[in-house]
Short mmCIF file of C-alpha atoms in Angstrom, two decimals:
data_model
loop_
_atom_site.label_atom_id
_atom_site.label_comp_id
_atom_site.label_asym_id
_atom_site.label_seq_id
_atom_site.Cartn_x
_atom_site.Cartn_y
_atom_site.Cartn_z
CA UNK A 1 3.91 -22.22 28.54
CA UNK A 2 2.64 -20.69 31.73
CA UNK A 3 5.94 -18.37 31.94
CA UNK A 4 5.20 -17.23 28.18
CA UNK A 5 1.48 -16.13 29.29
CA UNK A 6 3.26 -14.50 32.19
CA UNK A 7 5.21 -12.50 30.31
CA UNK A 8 2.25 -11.37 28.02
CA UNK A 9 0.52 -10.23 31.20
CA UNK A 10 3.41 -8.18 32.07
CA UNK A 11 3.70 -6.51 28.33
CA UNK A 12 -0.10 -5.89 28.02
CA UNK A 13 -0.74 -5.05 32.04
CA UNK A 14 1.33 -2.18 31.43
CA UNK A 15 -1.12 1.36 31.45
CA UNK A 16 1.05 2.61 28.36
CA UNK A 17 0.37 0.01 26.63
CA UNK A 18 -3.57 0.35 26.68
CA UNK A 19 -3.05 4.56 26.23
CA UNK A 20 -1.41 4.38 22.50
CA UNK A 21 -3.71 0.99 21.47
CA UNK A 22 -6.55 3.50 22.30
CA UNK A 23 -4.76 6.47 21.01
CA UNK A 24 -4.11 4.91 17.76
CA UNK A 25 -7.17 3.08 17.47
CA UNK A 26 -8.87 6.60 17.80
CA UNK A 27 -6.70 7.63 14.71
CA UNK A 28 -7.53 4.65 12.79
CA UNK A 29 -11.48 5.22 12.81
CA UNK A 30 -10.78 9.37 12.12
CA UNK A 31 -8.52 8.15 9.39
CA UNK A 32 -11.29 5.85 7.89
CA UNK A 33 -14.19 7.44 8.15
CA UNK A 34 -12.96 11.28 8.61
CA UNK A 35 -9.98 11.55 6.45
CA UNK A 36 -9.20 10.79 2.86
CA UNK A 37 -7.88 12.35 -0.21
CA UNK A 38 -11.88 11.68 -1.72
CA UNK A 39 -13.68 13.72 1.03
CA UNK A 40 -17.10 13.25 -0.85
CA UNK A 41 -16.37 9.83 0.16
CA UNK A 42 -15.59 10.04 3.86
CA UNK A 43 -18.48 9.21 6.59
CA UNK A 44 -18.29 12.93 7.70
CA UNK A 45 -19.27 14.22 3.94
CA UNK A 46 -22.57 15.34 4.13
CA UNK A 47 -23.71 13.74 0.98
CA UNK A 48 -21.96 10.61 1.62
CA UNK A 49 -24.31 7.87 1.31
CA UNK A 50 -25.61 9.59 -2.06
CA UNK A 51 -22.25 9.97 -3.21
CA UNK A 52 -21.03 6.52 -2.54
CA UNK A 53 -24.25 4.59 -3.87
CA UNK A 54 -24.01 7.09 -7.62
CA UNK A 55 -20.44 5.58 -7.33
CA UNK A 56 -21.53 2.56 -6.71
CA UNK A 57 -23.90 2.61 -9.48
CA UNK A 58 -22.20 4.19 -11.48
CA UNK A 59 -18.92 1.45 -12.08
CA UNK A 60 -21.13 -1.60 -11.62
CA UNK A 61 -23.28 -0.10 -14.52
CA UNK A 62 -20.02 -0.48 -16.34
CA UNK A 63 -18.68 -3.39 -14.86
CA UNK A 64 -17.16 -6.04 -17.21
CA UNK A 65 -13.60 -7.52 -18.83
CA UNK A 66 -11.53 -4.62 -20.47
CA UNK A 67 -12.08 -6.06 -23.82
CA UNK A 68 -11.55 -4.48 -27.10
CA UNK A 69 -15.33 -4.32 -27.89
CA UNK A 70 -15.99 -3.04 -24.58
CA UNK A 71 -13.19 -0.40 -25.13
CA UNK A 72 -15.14 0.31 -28.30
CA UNK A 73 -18.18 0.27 -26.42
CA UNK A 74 -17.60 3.27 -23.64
CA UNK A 75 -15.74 5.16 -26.97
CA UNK A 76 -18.83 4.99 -29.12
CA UNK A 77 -20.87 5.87 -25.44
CA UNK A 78 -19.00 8.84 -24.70
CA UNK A 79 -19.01 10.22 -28.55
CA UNK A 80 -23.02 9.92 -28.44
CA UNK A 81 -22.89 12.34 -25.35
CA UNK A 82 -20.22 14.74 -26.72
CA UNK A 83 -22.85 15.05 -29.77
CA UNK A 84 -26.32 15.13 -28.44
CA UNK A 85 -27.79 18.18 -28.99
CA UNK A 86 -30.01 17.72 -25.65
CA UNK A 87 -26.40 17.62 -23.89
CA UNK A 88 -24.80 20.68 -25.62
CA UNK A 89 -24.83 24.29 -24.56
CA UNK A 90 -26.83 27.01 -27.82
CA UNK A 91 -24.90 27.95 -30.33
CA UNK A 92 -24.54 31.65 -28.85
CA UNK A 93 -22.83 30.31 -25.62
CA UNK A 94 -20.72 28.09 -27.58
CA UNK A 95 -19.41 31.30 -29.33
CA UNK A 96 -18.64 32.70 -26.07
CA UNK A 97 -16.79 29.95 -24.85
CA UNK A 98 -14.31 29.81 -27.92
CA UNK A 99 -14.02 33.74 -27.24
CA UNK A 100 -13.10 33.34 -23.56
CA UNK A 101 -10.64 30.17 -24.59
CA UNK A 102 -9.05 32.03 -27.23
CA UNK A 103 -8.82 35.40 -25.90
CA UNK A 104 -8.30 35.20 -22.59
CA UNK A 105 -6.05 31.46 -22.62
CA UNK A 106 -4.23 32.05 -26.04
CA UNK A 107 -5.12 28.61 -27.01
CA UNK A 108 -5.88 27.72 -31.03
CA UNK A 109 -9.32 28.67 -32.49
CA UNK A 110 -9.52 24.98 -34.34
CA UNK A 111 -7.89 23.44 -31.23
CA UNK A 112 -10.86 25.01 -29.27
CA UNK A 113 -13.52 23.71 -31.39
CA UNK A 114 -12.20 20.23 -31.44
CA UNK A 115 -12.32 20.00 -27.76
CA UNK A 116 -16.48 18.89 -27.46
CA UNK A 117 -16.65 18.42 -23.84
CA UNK A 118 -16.32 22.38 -23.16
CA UNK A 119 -19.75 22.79 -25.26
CA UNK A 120 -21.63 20.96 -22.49
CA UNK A 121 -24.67 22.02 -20.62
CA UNK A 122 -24.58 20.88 -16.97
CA UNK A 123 -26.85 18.01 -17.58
CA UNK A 124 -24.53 16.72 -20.64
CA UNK A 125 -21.04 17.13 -18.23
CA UNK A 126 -22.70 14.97 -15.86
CA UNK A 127 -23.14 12.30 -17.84
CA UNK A 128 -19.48 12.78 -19.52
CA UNK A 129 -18.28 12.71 -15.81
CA UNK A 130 -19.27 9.07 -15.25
CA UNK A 131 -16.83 8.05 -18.29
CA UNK A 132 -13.77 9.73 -16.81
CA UNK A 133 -12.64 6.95 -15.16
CA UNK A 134 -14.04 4.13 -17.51
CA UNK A 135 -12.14 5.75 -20.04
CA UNK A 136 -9.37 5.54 -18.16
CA UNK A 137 -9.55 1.83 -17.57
CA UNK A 138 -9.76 1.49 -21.20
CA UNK A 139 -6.16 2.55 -21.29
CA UNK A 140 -4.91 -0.44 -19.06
CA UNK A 141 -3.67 -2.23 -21.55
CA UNK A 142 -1.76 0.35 -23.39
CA UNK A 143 -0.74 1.79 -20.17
CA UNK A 144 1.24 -1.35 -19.52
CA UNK A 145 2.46 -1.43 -22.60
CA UNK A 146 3.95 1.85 -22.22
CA UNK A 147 5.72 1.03 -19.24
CA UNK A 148 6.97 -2.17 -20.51
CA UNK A 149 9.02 -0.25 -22.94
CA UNK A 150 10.09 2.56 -20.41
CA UNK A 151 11.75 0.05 -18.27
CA UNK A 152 13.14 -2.02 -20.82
CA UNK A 153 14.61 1.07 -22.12
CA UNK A 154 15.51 2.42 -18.82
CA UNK A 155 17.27 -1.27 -18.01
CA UNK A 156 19.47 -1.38 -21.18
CA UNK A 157 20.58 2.41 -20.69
CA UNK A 158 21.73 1.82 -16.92
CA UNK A 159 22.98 -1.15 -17.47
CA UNK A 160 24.99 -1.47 -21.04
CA UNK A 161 26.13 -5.09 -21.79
CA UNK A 162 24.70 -8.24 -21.09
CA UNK A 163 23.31 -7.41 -17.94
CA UNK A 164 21.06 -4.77 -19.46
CA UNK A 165 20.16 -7.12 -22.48
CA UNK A 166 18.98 -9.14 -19.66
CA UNK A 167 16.94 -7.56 -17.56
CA UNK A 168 15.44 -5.43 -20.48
CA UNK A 169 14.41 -8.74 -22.24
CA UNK A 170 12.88 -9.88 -18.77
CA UNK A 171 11.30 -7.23 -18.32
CA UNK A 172 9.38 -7.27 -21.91
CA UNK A 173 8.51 -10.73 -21.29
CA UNK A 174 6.94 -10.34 -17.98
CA UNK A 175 4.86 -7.11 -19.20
CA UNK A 176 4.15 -9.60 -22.59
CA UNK A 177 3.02 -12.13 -20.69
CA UNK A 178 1.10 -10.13 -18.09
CA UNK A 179 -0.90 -8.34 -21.41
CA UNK A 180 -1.77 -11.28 -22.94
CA UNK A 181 -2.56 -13.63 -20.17
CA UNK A 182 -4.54 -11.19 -17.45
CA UNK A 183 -8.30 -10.42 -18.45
CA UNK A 184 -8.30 -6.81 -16.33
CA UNK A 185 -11.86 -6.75 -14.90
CA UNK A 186 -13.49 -3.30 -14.41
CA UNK A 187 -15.74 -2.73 -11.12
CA UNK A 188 -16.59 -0.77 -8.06
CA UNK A 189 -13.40 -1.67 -5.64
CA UNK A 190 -13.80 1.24 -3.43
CA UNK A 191 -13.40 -0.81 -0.10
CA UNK A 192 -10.04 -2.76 -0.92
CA UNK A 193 -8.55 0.43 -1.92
CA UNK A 194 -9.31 1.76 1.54
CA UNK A 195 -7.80 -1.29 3.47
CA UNK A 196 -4.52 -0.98 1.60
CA UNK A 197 -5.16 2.58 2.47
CA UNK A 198 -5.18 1.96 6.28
CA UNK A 199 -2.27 -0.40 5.62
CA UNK A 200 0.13 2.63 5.27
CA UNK A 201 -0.07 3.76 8.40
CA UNK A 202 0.31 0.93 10.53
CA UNK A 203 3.47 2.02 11.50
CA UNK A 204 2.06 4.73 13.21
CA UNK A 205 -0.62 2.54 14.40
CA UNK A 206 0.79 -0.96 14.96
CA UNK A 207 3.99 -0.62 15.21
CA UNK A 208 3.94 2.17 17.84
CA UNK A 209 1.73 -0.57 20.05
CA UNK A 210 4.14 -2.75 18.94
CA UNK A 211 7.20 -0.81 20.10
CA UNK A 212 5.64 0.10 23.39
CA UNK A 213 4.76 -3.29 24.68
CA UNK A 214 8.47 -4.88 23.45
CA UNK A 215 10.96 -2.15 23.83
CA UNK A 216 11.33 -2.60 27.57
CA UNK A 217 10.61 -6.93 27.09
CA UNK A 218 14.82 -7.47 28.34
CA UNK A 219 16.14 -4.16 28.83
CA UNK A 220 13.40 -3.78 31.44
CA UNK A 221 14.76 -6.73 33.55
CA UNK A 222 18.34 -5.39 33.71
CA UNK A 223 17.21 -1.87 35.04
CA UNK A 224 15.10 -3.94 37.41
CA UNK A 225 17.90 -6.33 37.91
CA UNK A 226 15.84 -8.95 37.97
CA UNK A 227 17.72 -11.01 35.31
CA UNK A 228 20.36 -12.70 37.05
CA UNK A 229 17.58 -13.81 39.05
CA UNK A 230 15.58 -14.73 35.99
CA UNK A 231 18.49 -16.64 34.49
CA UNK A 232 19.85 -18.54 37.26
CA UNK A 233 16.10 -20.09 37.86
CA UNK A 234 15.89 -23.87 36.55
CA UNK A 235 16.68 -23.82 32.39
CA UNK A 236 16.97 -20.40 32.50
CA UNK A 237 19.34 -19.64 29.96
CA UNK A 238 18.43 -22.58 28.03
CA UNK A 239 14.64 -21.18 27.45
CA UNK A 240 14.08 -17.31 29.30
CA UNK A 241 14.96 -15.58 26.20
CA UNK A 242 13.37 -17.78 23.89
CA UNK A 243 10.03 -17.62 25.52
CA UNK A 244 10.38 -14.24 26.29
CA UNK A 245 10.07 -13.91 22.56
CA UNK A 246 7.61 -16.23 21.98
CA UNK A 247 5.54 -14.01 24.32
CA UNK A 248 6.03 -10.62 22.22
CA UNK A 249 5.40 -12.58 19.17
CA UNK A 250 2.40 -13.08 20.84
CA UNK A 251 1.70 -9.28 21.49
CA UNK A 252 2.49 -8.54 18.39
CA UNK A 253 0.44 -10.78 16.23
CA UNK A 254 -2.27 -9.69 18.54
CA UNK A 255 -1.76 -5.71 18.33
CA UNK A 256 -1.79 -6.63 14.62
CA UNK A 257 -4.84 -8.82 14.85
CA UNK A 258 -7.50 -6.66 16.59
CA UNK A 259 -6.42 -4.02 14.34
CA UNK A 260 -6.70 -5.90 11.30
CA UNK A 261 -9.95 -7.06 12.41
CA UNK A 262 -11.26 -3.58 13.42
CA UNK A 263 -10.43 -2.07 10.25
CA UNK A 264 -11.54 -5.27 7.80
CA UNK A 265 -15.50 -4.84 9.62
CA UNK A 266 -15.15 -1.04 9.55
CA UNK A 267 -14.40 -0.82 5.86
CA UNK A 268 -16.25 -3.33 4.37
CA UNK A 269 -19.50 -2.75 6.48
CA UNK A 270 -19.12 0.43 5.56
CA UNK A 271 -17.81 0.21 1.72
CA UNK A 272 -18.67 -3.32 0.89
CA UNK A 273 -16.73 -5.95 -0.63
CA UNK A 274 -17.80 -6.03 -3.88
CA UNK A 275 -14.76 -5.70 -6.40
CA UNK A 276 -12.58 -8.38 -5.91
CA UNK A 277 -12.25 -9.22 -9.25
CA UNK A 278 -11.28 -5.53 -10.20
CA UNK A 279 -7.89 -4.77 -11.31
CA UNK A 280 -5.72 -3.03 -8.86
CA UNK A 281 -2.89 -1.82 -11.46
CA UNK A 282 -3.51 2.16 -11.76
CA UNK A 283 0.24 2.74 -13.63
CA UNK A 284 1.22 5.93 -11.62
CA UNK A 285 2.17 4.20 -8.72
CA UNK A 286 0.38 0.33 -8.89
CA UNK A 287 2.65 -0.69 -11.52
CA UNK A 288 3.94 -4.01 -11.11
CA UNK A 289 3.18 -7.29 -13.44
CA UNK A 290 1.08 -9.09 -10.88
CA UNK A 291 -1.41 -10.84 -12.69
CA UNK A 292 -3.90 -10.10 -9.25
CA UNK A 293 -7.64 -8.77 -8.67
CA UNK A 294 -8.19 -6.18 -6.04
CA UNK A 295 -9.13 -8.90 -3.57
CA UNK A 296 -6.01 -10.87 -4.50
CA UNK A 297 -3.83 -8.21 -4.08
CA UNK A 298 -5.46 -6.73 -0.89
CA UNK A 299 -4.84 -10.16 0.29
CA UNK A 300 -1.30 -9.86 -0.20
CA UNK A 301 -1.01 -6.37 1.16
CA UNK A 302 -2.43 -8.07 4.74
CA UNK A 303 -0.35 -11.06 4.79
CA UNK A 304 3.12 -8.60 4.22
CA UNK A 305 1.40 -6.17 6.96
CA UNK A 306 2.13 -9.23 9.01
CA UNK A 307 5.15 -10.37 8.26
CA UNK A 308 6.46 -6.84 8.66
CA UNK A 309 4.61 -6.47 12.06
CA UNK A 310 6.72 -9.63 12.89
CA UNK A 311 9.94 -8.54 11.81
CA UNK A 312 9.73 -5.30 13.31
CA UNK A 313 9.08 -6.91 16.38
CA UNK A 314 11.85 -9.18 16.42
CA UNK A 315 14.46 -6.22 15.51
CA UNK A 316 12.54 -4.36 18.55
CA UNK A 317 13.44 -7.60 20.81
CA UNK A 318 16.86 -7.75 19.70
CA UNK A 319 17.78 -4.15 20.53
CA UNK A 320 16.39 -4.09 23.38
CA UNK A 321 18.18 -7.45 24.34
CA UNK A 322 21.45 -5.52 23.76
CA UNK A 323 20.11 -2.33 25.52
CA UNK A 324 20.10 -1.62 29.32
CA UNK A 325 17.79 0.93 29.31
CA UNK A 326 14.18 0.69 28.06
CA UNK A 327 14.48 4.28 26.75
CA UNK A 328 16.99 4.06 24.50
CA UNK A 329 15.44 0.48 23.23
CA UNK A 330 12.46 2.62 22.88
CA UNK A 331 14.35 5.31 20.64
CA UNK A 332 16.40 2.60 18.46
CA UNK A 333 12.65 1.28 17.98
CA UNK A 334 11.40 4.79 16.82
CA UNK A 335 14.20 5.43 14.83
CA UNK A 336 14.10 2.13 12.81
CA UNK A 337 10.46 2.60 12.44
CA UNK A 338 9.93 5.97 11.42
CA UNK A 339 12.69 6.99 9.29
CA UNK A 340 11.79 5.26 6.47
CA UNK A 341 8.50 7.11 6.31
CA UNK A 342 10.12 10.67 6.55
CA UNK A 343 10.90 12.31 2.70
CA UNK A 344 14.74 13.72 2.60
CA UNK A 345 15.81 14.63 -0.70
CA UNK A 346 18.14 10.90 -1.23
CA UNK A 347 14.35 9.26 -0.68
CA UNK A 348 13.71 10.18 -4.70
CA UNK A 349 16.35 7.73 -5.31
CA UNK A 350 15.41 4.59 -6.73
CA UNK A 351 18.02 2.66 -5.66
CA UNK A 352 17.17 4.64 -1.67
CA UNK A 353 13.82 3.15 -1.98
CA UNK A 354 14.89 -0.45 -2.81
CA UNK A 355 16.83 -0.32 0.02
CA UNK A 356 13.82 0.55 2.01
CA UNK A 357 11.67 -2.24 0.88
CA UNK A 358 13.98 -4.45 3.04
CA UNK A 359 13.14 -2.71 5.81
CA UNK A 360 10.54 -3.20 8.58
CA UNK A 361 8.03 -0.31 8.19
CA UNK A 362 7.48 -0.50 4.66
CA UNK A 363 6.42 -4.39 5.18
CA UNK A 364 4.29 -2.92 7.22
CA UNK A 365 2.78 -0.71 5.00
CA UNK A 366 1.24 -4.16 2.91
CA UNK A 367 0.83 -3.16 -0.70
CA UNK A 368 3.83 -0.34 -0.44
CA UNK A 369 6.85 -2.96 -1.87
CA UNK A 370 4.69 -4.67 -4.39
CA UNK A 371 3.76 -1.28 -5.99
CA UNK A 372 6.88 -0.78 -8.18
CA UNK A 373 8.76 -2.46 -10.37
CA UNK A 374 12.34 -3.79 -10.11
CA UNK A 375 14.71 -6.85 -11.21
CA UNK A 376 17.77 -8.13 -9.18
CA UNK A 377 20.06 -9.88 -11.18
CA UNK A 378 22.36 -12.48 -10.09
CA UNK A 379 24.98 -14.57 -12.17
CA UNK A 380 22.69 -14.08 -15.26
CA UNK A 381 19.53 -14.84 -13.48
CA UNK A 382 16.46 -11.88 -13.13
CA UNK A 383 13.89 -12.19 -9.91
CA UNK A 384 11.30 -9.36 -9.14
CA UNK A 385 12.79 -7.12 -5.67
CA UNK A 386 10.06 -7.70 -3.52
CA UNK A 387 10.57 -11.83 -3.68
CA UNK A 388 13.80 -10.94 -2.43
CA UNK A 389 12.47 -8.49 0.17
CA UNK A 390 10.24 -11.22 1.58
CA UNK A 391 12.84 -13.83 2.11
CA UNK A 392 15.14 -11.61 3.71
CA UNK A 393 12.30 -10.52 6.05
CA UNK A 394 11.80 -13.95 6.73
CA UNK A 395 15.71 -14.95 7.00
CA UNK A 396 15.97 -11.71 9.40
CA UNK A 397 13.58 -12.82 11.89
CA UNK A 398 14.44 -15.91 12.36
CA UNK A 399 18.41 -15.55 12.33
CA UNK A 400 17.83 -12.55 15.12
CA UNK A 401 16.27 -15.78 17.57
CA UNK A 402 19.94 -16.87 18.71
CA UNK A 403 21.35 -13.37 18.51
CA UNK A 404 18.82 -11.90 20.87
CA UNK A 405 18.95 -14.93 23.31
CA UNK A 406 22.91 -14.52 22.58
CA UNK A 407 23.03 -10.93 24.28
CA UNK A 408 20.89 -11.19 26.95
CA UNK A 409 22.49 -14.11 28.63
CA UNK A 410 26.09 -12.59 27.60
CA UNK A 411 25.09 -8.97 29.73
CA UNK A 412 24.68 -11.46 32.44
CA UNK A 413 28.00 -13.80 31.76
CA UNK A 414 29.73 -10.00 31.69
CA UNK A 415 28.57 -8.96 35.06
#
């Protein structure tokens, strides 16, 4: 045990080290409190407390189970603004504006007048504006209905025969079963939608700590030469590499850790956790079956954030176990965890992004492999992709043990 804590000090007493965990901790408070694709939502906005409390306010006003009476509900709610005459513009400027939309647009006269919401006054769009997104919510149901039947349909085309039969049925009975059995809850969620936010980058942020401290954990001793010393000590090559690993497990759990920590206090003090009970499905790019609130699902996102933190350090350890010099463990590292977040034109393929769930940096990323949808199929038998993700993650890290201990005590057999 005292060798492991040893080598911990050595990883962490390095001045590197502490330069990119304050470099990227730096870009992990400008990225949640200065940056977002909401700016009237970032710290920096200058209305942002107003802004986030009417938001605030304004979903918990409508907070409840997407039911079909609450559906009919915000309908009947958003029809009573369209025609109230208090929230309507006079009867000249609604002339005007079926002018400008037919003149100058080309668009249908009838068409025109059948659109209400452009014969607002500012006072009556303001109040339509809060039922944007409610109304939206009110399509969950339907919206998962509608991609039930693209997949199923996009399954049996790919695939003709029994295996498409297969996976199509499959795939309508875990959308069925999802529809009938969740009870989608509508709230304010802002703050877990900003942690799985932060998620996404941690491979700039985690794993570059990451990949600092461990690149240079073996390949450092043979440019030091220091590890035919290291191995010929007492149990040397029975337990140097292993501990040496246990010790950038170590690092790497805690580079994970304080940043997890950092970000969980930042966001929530900031955003509040109210919301877990909120669905997290948004069917652009949140589309999979998981019958999960926000909180659930945020949950998730942090416990894959870790397992992918730990896999990517063990691939880091095992390269650099089989690499001399630290700089080209260092590059290997940078390689393996950056490519996958750079777009080439093959990245639009879906069966290109499958293969990139296996990898490191997008189990990183937390929610990024539960997002989509996919079925493996094996010897008549369907399984979601991402179950299969995680147990080769797992598998991975644990097979890579031997092999790293395996090349660092064969470099010093060969010499």
């Amino acid at each position: 045990m005292r060798y492991i804590w040893f080598e911990v000090k050595k990883m962490i007493g390095t001045p590197l080290v502490w330069i990119v965990l304050a470099v990227v901790i730096a870009l992990d408070i400008f990225s949640i409190l200065l940056a977002g694709n909401q700016s009237k939502y970032i710290v920096a906005s200058p209305d942002f407390k107003t802004e986030l409390q009417d938001l605030k306010e304004q979903r918990t006003h409508f907070a409840g189970a997407i039911t079909p009476d609450w559906i009919e509900l915000r309908q009947q709610e958003e029809e009573a603004i369209l025609h109230d005459p208090q929230y309507r513009v006079s009867e000249e400027e609604a002339e005007k504006i079926v002018e400008t939309q037919v003149r100058q647009y080309g668009y249908d006269e009838e068409r025109v007048r059948e659109r209400l919401f452009l014969f607002l006054n500012e006072r009556g769009m303001a109040e339509y504006d809060k039922y944007e997104d409610v109304l939206v919510a009110s399509n969950f149901y339907s919206n998962a209905k509608r991609f039930r039947d693209h997949m199923a349909e996009y399954y049996q085309n790919a695939y003709p025969g029994k295996k498409g039969e297969t996976l199509a049925a499959d795939t309508r009975k875990r959308y069925d079963d999802f529809i009938g059995e969740y009870i989608a809850m509508y709230n304010y969620d802002y703050g877990y939608k900003k942690v799985r936010t932060i998620l996404a980058t941690y491979p700039y942020t985690v794993g570059a700590v990451i990949l600092i401290a461990l690149a240079p954990l073996f390949s450092s001793e043979y440019t030091r030469k220091t590890d035919a010393l290291l191995l010929s000590s007492k149990d040397g090559k029975k337990n140097l590499a292993y501990n040496k690993m246990k010790a950038g497990l170590i690092v790497a759990v805690a580079a994970w850790g304080i940043m997890t920590i950092f970000n969980l206090l930042i966001i929530f003090s900031t955003y509040g956790l109210t919301g877990w009970e909120a669905y997290w499905q948004n069917w652009l790019l949140d589309v999979a079956p998981f019958p999960w609130s926000q909180g659930q699902a945020t949950v998730v996102a942090i416990v894959t954030s870790l397992l992918g933190s730990l896999f990517f350090a063990q691939i880091v350890m095992l390269v650099s176990s089989m690499s001399k010099n630290q700089f080209v463990s260092l590059f290997v590292g940078a390689v393996l965890l950056l490519f996958p977040m750079i777009d080439f034109a093959f990245t639009n393929s879906n069966t290109i992004n499958m293969v990139y769930n296996f990898l490191p940096t997008r189990m990183m990323m937390g929610m990024k492999i539960w997002q989509g949808y996919g079925l493996f199929y094996v010897a008549g038998f369907t399984f979601p992709c991402q179950y299969a993700a995680v147990a080769f993650a797992v598998i991975v890290s644990v097979a890579v043990c031997p092999l790293t201990k395996h090349f660092f005590t064969r470099r010093q057999i060969g010499n």
